[in-house]
PDB file of C-alpha atoms in Angstrom:
ATOM      1  CA  MET A  28      -0.021   0.380  -0.284  1.00  0.00           C
ATOM      2  CA  TRP A  29       2.519   2.847   0.362  1.00  0.00           C
ATOM      3  CA  LYS A  30       4.550   1.989  -2.147  1.00  0.00           C
ATOM      4  CA  MET A  31       1.587   3.736  -4.322  1.00  0.00           C
ATOM      5  CA  ILE A  32       0.807   6.036  -1.137  1.00  0.00           C
ATOM      6  CA  ILE A  33       3.634   7.731  -1.171  1.00  0.00           C
ATOM      7  CA  PRO A  34       4.205   8.524  -4.718  1.00  0.00           C
ATOM      8  CA  LEU A  35       1.094  10.140  -4.554  1.00  0.00           C
ATOM      9  CA  LEU A  36       1.952  12.135  -1.186  1.00  0.00           C
ATOM     10  CA  ILE A  37       5.862  12.872  -2.966  1.00  0.00           C
ATOM     11  CA  ILE A  38       3.312  14.327  -6.236  1.00  0.00           C
ATOM     12  CA  VAL A  39       0.499  16.409  -3.587  1.00  0.00           C
ATOM     13  CA  GLY A  40       3.245  18.209  -1.775  1.00  0.00           C
ATOM     14  CA  SER A  41       6.269  19.010  -4.654  1.00  0.00           C
ATOM     15  CA  ASN A  42       2.966  20.272  -6.299  1.00  0.00           C
ATOM     16  CA  SER A  43       1.804  22.890  -3.448  1.00  0.00           C
ATOM     17  CA  PHE A  44       4.642  24.277  -3.329  1.00  0.00           C
ATOM     18  CA  TYR A  45       5.175  24.018  -7.035  1.00  0.00           C
ATOM     19  CA  HIS A  46       2.628  26.418  -7.033  1.00  0.00           C
ATOM     20  CA  VAL A  47       3.380  28.559  -4.871  1.00  0.00           C
ATOM     21  CA  ILE A  48       6.411  29.277  -5.766  1.00  0.00           C
ATOM     22  CA  THR A  49       5.543  29.616  -9.715  1.00  0.00           C
ATOM     23  CA  LYS A  50       3.089  32.157  -8.064  1.00  0.00           C
ATOM     24  CA  SER A  51       5.657  34.121  -6.903  1.00  0.00           C
ATOM     25  CA  VAL A  52       7.727  33.856  -9.321  1.00  0.00           C
ATOM     26  CA  PRO A  53       8.130  38.011  -9.862  1.00  0.00           C
ATOM     27  CA  GLU A  54       6.483  39.607 -13.341  1.00  0.00           C
ATOM     28  CA  ASN A  55       9.544  41.904 -14.283  1.00  0.00           C
ATOM     29  CA  VAL A  56      11.965  38.815 -13.755  1.00  0.00           C
ATOM     30  CA  ASN A  57      12.350  37.193 -16.983  1.00  0.00           C
ATOM     31  CA  THR A  58       9.997  33.625 -17.966  1.00  0.00           C
ATOM     32  CA  PHE A  59      13.066  31.349 -19.529  1.00  0.00           C
ATOM     33  CA  GLY A  60      15.808  33.020 -17.637  1.00  0.00           C
ATOM     34  CA  ALA A  61      13.973  31.987 -14.317  1.00  0.00           C
ATOM     35  CA  LEU A  62      13.601  28.442 -15.972  1.00  0.00           C
ATOM     36  CA  THR A  63      16.848  28.019 -16.018  1.00  0.00           C
ATOM     37  CA  VAL A  64      18.152  28.211 -13.423  1.00  0.00           C
ATOM     38  CA  THR A  65      15.466  26.269 -11.748  1.00  0.00           C
ATOM     39  CA  TYR A  66      16.528  23.853 -14.457  1.00  0.00           C
ATOM     40  CA  LEU A  67      19.800  24.119 -13.446  1.00  0.00           C
ATOM     41  CA  VAL A  68      19.353  23.883  -9.524  1.00  0.00           C
ATOM     42  CA  GLY A  69      17.604  21.058 -10.899  1.00  0.00           C
ATOM     43  CA  ALA A  70      19.244  19.198 -13.119  1.00  0.00           C
ATOM     44  CA  VAL A  71      21.926  19.231 -10.116  1.00  0.00           C
ATOM     45  CA  LEU A  72      19.871  18.119  -8.395  1.00  0.00           C
ATOM     46  CA  SER A  73      19.147  15.227 -10.200  1.00  0.00           C
ATOM     47  CA  ALA A  74      23.063  14.188 -10.816  1.00  0.00           C
ATOM     48  CA  ILE A  75      23.803  14.519  -7.761  1.00  0.00           C
ATOM     49  CA  LEU A  76      19.673  11.425  -6.700  1.00  0.00           C
ATOM     50  CA  PHE A  77      21.741   9.340  -9.567  1.00  0.00           C
ATOM     51  CA  LEU A  78      24.459   9.145  -8.358  1.00  0.00           C
ATOM     52  CA  ILE A  79      23.909   8.557  -4.846  1.00  0.00           C
ATOM     53  CA  SER A  80      21.030   5.626  -6.175  1.00  0.00           C
ATOM     54  CA  VAL A  81      23.306   3.906  -8.863  1.00  0.00           C
ATOM     55  CA  LYS A  82      26.669   2.120  -8.214  1.00  0.00           C
ATOM     56  CA  PRO A  83      29.141   4.523  -9.912  1.00  0.00           C
ATOM     57  CA  VAL A  84      30.764   2.016 -11.835  1.00  0.00           C
ATOM     58  CA  ASN A  85      26.956   1.090 -13.168  1.00  0.00           C
ATOM     59  CA  ALA A  86      26.337   5.213 -13.272  1.00  0.00           C
ATOM     60  CA  LEU A  87      27.169   4.834 -17.571  1.00  0.00           C
ATOM     61  CA  THR A  88      25.213   1.720 -17.892  1.00  0.00           C
ATOM     62  CA  GLU A  89      22.111   3.121 -16.327  1.00  0.00           C
ATOM     63  CA  LEU A  90      22.842   6.278 -18.877  1.00  0.00           C
ATOM     64  CA  HIS A  91      23.159   3.876 -22.661  1.00  0.00           C
ATOM     65  CA  LYS A  92      19.817   2.577 -21.164  1.00  0.00           C
ATOM     66  CA  ILE A  93      18.737   6.427 -21.483  1.00  0.00           C
ATOM     67  CA  ASN A  94      16.093   7.424 -25.344  1.00  0.00           C
ATOM     68  CA  TRP A  95      14.402   9.579 -26.277  1.00  0.00           C
ATOM     69  CA  THR A  96      11.529   9.621 -24.446  1.00  0.00           C
ATOM     70  CA  SER A  97      14.317  11.679 -21.260  1.00  0.00           C
ATOM     71  CA  PHE A  98      14.782  14.650 -24.330  1.00  0.00           C
ATOM     72  CA  ALA A  99      10.819  14.701 -24.861  1.00  0.00           C
ATOM     73  CA  LEU A 100      10.222  15.502 -21.550  1.00  0.00           C
ATOM     74  CA  GLY A 101      12.816  18.099 -21.422  1.00  0.00           C
ATOM     75  CA  CYS A 102      11.037  19.685 -23.593  1.00  0.00           C
ATOM     76  CA  VAL A 103       7.383  19.568 -22.359  1.00  0.00           C
ATOM     77  CA  ILE A 104       8.399  20.414 -19.072  1.00  0.00           C
ATOM     78  CA  VAL A 105       9.425  23.685 -20.751  1.00  0.00           C
ATOM     79  CA  GLY A 106       6.455  23.854 -21.590  1.00  0.00           C
ATOM     80  CA  LEU A 107       3.862  22.766 -18.241  1.00  0.00           C
ATOM     81  CA  GLU A 108       6.785  25.357 -16.455  1.00  0.00           C
ATOM     82  CA  ALA A 109       6.832  28.518 -19.119  1.00  0.00           C
ATOM     83  CA  GLY A 110       2.323  27.966 -19.416  1.00  0.00           C
ATOM     84  CA  PHE A 111       1.860  28.053 -15.083  1.00  0.00           C
ATOM     85  CA  VAL A 112       3.942  30.987 -14.848  1.00  0.00           C
ATOM     86  CA  LEU A 113       2.039  33.184 -17.640  1.00  0.00           C
ATOM     87  CA  MET A 114      -1.253  31.888 -16.346  1.00  0.00           C
ATOM     88  CA  TYR A 115      -0.086  32.844 -12.618  1.00  0.00           C
ATOM     89  CA  ARG A 116       1.593  36.022 -14.618  1.00  0.00           C
ATOM     90  CA  SER A 117      -2.161  36.917 -16.452  1.00  0.00           C
ATOM     91  CA  GLY A 118      -4.292  37.115 -13.155  1.00  0.00           C
ATOM     92  CA  TRP A 119      -5.269  33.594 -12.589  1.00  0.00           C
ATOM     93  CA  LYS A 120      -5.689  32.596  -8.937  1.00  0.00           C
ATOM     94  CA  ILE A 121      -3.932  29.586  -7.066  1.00  0.00           C
ATOM     95  CA  SER A 122      -6.581  28.054  -5.370  1.00  0.00           C
ATOM     96  CA  SER A 123      -8.715  28.027 -10.118  1.00  0.00           C
ATOM     97  CA  ALA A 124      -5.304  27.390 -12.198  1.00  0.00           C
ATOM     98  CA  SER A 125      -4.081  24.240 -11.120  1.00  0.00           C
ATOM     99  CA  LEU A 126      -8.116  22.490 -11.389  1.00  0.00           C
ATOM    100  CA  THR A 127      -9.364  24.670 -14.594  1.00  0.00           C
ATOM    101  CA  ALA A 128      -5.535  23.052 -16.129  1.00  0.00           C
ATOM    102  CA  ASN A 129      -5.728  19.508 -13.915  1.00  0.00           C
ATOM    103  CA  ILE A 130      -9.822  18.608 -14.845  1.00  0.00           C
ATOM    104  CA  CYS A 131      -9.116  19.829 -18.563  1.00  0.00           C
ATOM    105  CA  LEU A 132      -5.916  17.363 -18.973  1.00  0.00           C
ATOM    106  CA  ALA A 133      -8.067  14.512 -17.184  1.00  0.00           C
ATOM    107  CA  VAL A 134     -10.582  14.583 -19.678  1.00  0.00           C
ATOM    108  CA  VAL A 135      -7.487  15.931 -22.801  1.00  0.00           C
ATOM    109  CA  LEU A 136      -5.918  11.951 -20.614  1.00  0.00           C
ATOM    110  CA  LEU A 137      -9.385  10.172 -20.951  1.00  0.00           C
ATOM    111  CA  ALA A 138      -9.406  10.985 -24.266  1.00  0.00           C
ATOM    112  CA  VAL A 139      -5.850  10.004 -25.063  1.00  0.00           C
ATOM    113  CA  GLY A 140      -6.391   6.373 -22.613  1.00  0.00           C
ATOM    114  CA  ALA A 141      -9.446   5.360 -25.626  1.00  0.00           C
ATOM    115  CA  LEU A 142      -7.423   6.069 -28.451  1.00  0.00           C
ATOM    116  CA  LEU A 143      -3.740   5.552 -28.082  1.00  0.00           C
ATOM    117  CA  TYR A 144      -3.654   2.882 -25.526  1.00  0.00           C
ATOM    118  CA  LYS A 145      -6.860   1.312 -26.457  1.00  0.00           C
ATOM    119  CA  GLU A 146      -8.049   1.534 -22.785  1.00  0.00           C
ATOM    120  CA  ALA A 147     -12.569   1.331 -22.085  1.00  0.00           C
ATOM    121  CA  VAL A 148     -14.071   5.089 -21.725  1.00  0.00           C
ATOM    122  CA  THR A 149     -16.642   3.693 -19.328  1.00  0.00           C
ATOM    123  CA  PRO A 150     -20.373   5.620 -18.396  1.00  0.00           C
ATOM    124  CA  ARG A 151     -18.964   7.196 -14.674  1.00  0.00           C
ATOM    125  CA  GLN A 152     -15.750   9.053 -16.659  1.00  0.00           C
ATOM    126  CA  VAL A 153     -18.156  10.990 -19.224  1.00  0.00           C
ATOM    127  CA  ALA A 154     -19.840  12.016 -15.820  1.00  0.00           C
ATOM    128  CA  GLY A 155     -17.331  12.349 -14.507  1.00  0.00           C
ATOM    129  CA  VAL A 156     -16.473  14.734 -17.151  1.00  0.00           C
ATOM    130  CA  ILE A 157     -19.395  16.316 -17.342  1.00  0.00           C
ATOM    131  CA  VAL A 158     -19.354  17.238 -13.544  1.00  0.00           C
ATOM    132  CA  CYS A 159     -15.967  18.344 -14.171  1.00  0.00           C
ATOM    133  CA  ALA A 160     -17.224  20.682 -17.017  1.00  0.00           C
ATOM    134  CA  ALA A 161     -20.056  21.969 -14.117  1.00  0.00           C
ATOM    135  CA  GLY A 162     -17.055  22.835 -12.062  1.00  0.00           C
ATOM    136  CA  LEU A 163     -15.071  23.867 -14.129  1.00  0.00           C
ATOM    137  CA  PHE A 164     -17.950  25.850 -15.132  1.00  0.00           C
ATOM    138  CA  LEU A 165     -18.869  27.276 -11.810  1.00  0.00           C
ATOM    139  CA  ILE A 166     -14.980  27.901 -10.015  1.00  0.00           C
ATOM    140  CA  ASN A 167     -14.426  30.181 -13.124  1.00  0.00           C
ATOM    141  CA  GLY A 168     -17.715  31.173 -14.136  1.00  0.00           C
TER     142      GLY A 168
END
């Protein structure tokens, strides 16, 4: 059970701080300059954690396993981060920005799951989409 709960707690905790910090990025700072520093810090931390998590003799072997997904994820994360910085700068409230984005994301991923991964879309999920759409109207209306 903890194997599934601990990652969720890490995500929720990190994501909470993420949104508070992202909303706090000064408006007079260039978005991509701030992200450059952000990713340099992230790269150093990731490198340290990588070296801690593998034996030094296995580091190159592990790096050779990396494929296109790491490069694509790097590109996508820049869009995600810049999107949230710009979302907050445009006036979105912290209480509704992430909720709105995540509901929209859930709807898109429901379709992606069905089309690319042949996941079943149940009537319950369709009802959930309808409830989420109503919720978006209520929190942003």
